[in-house]
Structures are given as structure tokens and as C-alpha cells.
Coordinates of N, CA and C in Angstrom, one line a residue:
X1 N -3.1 -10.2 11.1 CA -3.8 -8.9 11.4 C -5.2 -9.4 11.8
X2 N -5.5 -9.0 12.9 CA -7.2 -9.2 12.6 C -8.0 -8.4 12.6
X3 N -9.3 -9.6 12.4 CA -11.0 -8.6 11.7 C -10.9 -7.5 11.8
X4 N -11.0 -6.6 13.0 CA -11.2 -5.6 13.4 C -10.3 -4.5 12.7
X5 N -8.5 -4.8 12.4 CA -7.9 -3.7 12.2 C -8.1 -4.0 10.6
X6 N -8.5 -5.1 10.1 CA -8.4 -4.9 8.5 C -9.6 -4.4 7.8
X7 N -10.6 -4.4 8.9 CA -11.5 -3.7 8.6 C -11.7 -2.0 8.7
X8 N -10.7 -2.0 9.6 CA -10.9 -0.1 10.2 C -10.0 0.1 8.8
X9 N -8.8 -0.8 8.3 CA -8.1 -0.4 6.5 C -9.0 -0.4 6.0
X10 N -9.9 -1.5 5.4 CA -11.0 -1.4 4.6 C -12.1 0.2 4.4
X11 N -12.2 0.6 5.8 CA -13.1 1.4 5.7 C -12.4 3.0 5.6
X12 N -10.6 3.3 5.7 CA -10.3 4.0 5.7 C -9.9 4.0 3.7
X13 N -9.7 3.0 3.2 CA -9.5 2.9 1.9 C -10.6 3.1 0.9
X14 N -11.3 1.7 1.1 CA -12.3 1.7 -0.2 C -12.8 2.3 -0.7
X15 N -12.8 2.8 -2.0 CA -13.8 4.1 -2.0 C -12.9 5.4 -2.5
X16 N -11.7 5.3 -1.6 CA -10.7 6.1 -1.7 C -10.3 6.8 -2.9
X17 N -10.0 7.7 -3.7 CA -9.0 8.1 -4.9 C -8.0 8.5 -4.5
X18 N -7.1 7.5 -5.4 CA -5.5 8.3 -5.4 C -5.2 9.9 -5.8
X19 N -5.0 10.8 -5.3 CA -4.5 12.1 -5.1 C -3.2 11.5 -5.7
X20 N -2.3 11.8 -5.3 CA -1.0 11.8 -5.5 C 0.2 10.5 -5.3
X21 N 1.2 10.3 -6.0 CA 2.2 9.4 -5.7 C 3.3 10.2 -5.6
X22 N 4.3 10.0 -4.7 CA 5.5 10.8 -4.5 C 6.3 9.4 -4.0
X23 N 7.7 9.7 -4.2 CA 8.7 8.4 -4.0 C 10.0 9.4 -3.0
X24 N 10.5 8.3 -2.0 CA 11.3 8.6 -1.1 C 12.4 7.7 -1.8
X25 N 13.5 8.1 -2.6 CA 14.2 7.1 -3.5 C 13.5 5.9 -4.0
X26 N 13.2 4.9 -3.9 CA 12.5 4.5 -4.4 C 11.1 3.7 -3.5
X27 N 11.3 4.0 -2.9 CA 9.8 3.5 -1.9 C 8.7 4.7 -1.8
X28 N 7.2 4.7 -2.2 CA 6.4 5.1 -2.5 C 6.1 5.6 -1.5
X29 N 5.5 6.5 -1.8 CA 3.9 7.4 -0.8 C 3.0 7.9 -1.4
X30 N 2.2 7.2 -1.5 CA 0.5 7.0 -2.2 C -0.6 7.8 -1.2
X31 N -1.0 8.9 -1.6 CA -2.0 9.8 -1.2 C -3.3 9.6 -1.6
X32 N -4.6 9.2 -0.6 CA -6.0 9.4 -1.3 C -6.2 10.4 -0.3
X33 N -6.2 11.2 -0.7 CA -6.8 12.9 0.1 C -6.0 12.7 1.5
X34 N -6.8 12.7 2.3 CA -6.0 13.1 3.5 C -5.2 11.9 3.9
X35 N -5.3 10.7 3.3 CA -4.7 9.7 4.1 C -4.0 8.8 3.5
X36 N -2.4 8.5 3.7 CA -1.4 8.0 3.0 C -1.2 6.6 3.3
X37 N -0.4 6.4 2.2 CA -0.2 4.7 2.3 C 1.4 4.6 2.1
X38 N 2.4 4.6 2.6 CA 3.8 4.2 3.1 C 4.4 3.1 2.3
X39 N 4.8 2.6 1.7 CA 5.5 1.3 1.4 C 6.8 0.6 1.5
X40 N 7.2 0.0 2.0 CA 8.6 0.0 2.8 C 9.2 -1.4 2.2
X41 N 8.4 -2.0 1.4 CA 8.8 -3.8 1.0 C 9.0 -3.8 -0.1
X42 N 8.9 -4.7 -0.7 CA 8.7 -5.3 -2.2 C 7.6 -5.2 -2.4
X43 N 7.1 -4.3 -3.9 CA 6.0 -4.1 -4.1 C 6.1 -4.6 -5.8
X44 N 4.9 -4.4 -6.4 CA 4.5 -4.6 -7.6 C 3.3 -3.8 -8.3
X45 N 3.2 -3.8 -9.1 CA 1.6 -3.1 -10.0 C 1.7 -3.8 -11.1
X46 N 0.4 -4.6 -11.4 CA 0.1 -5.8 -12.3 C -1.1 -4.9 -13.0
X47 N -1.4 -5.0 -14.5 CA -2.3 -4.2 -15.3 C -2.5 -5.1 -16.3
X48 N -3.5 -5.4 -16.9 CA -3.8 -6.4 -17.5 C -2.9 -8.2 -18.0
X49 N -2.9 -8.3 -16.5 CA -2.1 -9.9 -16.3 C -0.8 -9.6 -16.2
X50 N -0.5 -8.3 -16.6 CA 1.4 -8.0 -17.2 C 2.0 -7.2 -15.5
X51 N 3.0 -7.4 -15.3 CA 3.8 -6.5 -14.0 C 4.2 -5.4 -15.0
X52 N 3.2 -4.0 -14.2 CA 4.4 -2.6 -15.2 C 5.1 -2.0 -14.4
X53 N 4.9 -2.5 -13.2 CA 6.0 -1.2 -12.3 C 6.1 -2.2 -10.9
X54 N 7.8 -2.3 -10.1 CA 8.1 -2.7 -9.2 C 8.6 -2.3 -8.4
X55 N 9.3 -2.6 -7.6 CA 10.2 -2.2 -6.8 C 11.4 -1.2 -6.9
X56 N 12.2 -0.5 -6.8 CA 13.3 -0.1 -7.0 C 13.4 0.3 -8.5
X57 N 11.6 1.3 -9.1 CA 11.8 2.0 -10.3 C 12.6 3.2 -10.4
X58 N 12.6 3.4 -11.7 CA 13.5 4.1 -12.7 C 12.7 4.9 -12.6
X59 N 13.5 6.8 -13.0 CA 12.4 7.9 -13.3 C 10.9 7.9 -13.9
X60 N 11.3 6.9 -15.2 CA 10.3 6.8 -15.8 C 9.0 5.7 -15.7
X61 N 9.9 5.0 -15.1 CA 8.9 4.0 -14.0 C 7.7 5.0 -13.2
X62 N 8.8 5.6 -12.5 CA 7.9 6.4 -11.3 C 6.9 7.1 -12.1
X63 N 6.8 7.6 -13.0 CA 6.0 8.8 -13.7 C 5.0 7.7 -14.4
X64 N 5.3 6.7 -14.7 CA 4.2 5.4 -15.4 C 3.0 5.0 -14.5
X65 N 4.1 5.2 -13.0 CA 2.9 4.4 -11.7 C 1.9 6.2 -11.3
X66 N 2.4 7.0 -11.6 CA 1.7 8.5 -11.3 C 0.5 8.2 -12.2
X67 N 1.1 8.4 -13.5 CA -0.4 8.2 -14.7 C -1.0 6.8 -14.4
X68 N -0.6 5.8 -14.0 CA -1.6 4.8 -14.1 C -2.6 4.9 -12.5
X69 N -2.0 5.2 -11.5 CA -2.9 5.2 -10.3 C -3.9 6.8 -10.1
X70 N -2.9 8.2 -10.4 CA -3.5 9.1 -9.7 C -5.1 9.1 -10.3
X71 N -6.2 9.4 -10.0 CA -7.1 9.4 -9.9 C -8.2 8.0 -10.1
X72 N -7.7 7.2 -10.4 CA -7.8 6.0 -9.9 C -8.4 5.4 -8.4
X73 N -9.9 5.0 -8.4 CA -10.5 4.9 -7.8 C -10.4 3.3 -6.9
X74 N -10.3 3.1 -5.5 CA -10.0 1.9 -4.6 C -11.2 1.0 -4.7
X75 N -11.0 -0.4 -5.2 CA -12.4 -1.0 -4.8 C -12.3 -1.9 -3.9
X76 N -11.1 -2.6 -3.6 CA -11.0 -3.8 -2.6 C -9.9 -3.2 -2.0
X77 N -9.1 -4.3 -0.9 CA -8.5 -3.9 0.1 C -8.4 -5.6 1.0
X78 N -7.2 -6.0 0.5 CA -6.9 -7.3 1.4 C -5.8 -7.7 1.8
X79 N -5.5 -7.7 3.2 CA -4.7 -8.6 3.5 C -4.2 -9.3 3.9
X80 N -3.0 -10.1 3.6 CA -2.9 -11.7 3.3 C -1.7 -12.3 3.9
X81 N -1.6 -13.9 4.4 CA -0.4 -14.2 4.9 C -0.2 -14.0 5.8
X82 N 0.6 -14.9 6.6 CA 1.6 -14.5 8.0 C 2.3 -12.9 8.1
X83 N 2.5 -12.1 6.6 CA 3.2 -11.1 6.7 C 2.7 -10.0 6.7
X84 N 1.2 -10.1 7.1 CA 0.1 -9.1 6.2 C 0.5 -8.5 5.0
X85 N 0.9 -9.0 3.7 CA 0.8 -8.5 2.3 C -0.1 -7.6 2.2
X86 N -0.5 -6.7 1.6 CA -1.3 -5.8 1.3 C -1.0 -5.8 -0.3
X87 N -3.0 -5.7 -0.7 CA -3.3 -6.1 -2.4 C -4.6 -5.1 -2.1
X88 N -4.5 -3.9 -2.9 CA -4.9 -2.8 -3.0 C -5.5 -3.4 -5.3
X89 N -6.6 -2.9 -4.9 CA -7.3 -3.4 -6.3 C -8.2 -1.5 -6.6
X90 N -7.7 -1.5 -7.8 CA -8.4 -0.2 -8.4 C -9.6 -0.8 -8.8
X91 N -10.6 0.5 -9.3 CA -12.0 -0.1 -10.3 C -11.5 -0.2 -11.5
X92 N -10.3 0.5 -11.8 CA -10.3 0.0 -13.3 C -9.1 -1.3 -13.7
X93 N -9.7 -2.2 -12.6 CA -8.5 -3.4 -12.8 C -7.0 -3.1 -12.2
X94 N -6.4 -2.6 -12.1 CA -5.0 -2.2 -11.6 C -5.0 -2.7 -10.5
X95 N -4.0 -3.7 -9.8 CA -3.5 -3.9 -8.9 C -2.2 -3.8 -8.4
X96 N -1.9 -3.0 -7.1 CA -1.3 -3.2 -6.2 C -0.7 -3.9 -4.9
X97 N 0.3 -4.8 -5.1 CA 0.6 -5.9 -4.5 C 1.9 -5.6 -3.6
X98 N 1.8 -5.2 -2.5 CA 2.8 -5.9 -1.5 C 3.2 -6.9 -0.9
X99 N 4.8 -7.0 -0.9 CA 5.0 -8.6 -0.3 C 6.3 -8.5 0.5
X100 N 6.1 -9.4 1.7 CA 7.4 -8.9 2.8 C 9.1 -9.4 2.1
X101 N 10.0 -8.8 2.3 CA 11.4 -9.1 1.9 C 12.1 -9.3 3.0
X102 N 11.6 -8.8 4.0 CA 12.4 -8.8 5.1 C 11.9 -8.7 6.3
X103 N 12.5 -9.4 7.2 CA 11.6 -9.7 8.8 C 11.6 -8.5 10.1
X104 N 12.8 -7.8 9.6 CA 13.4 -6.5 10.7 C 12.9 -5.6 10.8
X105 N 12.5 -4.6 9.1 CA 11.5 -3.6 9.6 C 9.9 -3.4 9.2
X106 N 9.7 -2.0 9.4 CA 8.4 -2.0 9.1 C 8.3 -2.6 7.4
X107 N 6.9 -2.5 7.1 CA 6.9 -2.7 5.5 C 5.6 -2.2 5.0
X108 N 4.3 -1.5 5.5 CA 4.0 -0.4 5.2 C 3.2 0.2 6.3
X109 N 2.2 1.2 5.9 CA 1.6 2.0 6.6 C 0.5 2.6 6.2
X110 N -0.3 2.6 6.8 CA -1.8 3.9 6.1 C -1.7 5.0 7.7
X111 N -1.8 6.2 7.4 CA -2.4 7.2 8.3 C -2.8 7.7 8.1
X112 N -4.0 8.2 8.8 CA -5.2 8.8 8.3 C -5.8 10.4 9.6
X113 N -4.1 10.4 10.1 CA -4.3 11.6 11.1 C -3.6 10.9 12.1
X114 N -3.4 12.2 13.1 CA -3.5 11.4 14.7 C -4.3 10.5 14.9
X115 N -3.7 9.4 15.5 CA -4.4 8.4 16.8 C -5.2 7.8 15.7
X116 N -4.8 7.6 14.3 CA -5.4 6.6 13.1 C -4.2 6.3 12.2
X117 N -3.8 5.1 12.6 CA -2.8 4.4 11.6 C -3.0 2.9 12.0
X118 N -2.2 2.2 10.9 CA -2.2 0.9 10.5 C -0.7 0.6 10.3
X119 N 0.0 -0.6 11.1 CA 2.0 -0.4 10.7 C 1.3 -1.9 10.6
X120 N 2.2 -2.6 9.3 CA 2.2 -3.7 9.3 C 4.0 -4.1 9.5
X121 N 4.6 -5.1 10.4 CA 5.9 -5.1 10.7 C 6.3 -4.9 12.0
X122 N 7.5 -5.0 11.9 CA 8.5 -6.1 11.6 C 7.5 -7.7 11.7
X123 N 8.4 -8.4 10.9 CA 8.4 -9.8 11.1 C 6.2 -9.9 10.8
X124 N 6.3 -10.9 11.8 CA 4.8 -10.9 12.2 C 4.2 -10.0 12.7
X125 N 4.6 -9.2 13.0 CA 3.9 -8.3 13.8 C 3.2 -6.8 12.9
X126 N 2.1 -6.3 14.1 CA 1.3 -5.2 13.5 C 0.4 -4.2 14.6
X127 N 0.7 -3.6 14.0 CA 0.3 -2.1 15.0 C -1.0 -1.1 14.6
X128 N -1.7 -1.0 15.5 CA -3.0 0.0 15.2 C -3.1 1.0 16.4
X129 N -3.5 2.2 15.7 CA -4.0 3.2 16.9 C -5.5 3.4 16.4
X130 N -6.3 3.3 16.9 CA -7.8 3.5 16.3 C -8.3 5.1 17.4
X131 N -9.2 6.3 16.6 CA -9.1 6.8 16.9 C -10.6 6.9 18.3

């Protein structure tokens, strides 16, 4: 990905609070007010050195990652690799770690309206509309 579009992520996130988490069977949609975050890969949430919630959670998983992110404030925003991973860091230590599984489709997304989104996917590839 380059400077320019990790930066227009950077500046649509940081800062951000989680509103809401909602799950599409098990793949996330992470809400900071008007602007969502998609997750389509292998993900993780790491809380004091320990993994408490992954991929392909349980009811009560899901309800663990609700209380631990919603209001939960963004401080960093990086990302990483040939795959663009995405590593989303709260202020109160929580992180969120995406990692590619697969080369075919997308694997996530931020939109932030018309003619403002971020696709990271397939494979190497990555997509921006800036507005």
C-alpha cells in the first residue's frame, strides 16, 4: 500500500472510537461513528500479551470483543507486509491484528462514505477512492 493511502487510513482512524461491533457469521464490522472497518481474513485481539478473541468466535466470544473494544479509543494504525495486514492499537493497550489467509479475495475494508474507502485484496493488491 502506499504513503499516501495509509495515510488517508491513518487520518480516517486515529483518534476514532469504537461505536459498535456487529458480526456477519463470523467476520466483523467494527463501527467508529460514521466509518466502518470490514474484516474478511484472519483476525485476532491480543490484551495484555494473551490472544482473547480470533477468528471464527463463539457467541460469547463475540460479546467479549463488544465489551472489550466499544468505546475504546484508536491510537495507532499500521500497515504491514506484502499483504497489507492491518494492526489497529487502542489507548488502552488492546490490539487488533489482521493477517491474510487467502490470496482470492478481499480481506478488509474502512468506508467512510461515498467516494472514501480503503479495500485491501485480493492477493497483493489494493484499492482507494479518495474523496
Amino acid at each position: 500500500m502506499d504513503d499516501a493511502t495509509v495515510e488517508q487510513l491513518k487520518s480516517l482512524l486515529i483518534g476514532a472510537v469504537c461505536t459498535e461491533v456487529e458480526y456477519t457469521g463470523s467476520l466483523p464490522f467494527i463501527r467508529f461513528g460514521s466509518i466502518g472497518l470490514w474484516i474478511a481474513c484472519a483476525w485476532r485481539i491480543v490484551n495484555d500479551g494473551e490472544i482473547v478473541a480470533g477468528s471464527d468466535p463463539g457467541d460469547n466470544v463475540k460479546e467479549e470483543v463488544r465489551n472489550l473494544l466499544v468505546g475504546q479509543q484508536l491510537s495507532s494504525v499500521e500497515v504491514t507486509g506484502d499483504f497489507n495486514d492491518l494492526f489497529l492499537r487502542f489507548a488502552d493497550g488492546i490490539t487488533l491484528e489482521t493477517f491474510a489467509d487467502n490470496g482470492e479475495y478481499e480481506r478488509w475494508h474502512v468506508s467512510a462514505g461515498p467516494g472514501n474507502m480503503i479495500v485491501a485484496g485480493p492477493g497483493r493488491l489494493w484499492s482507494v477512492w479518495r474523496p
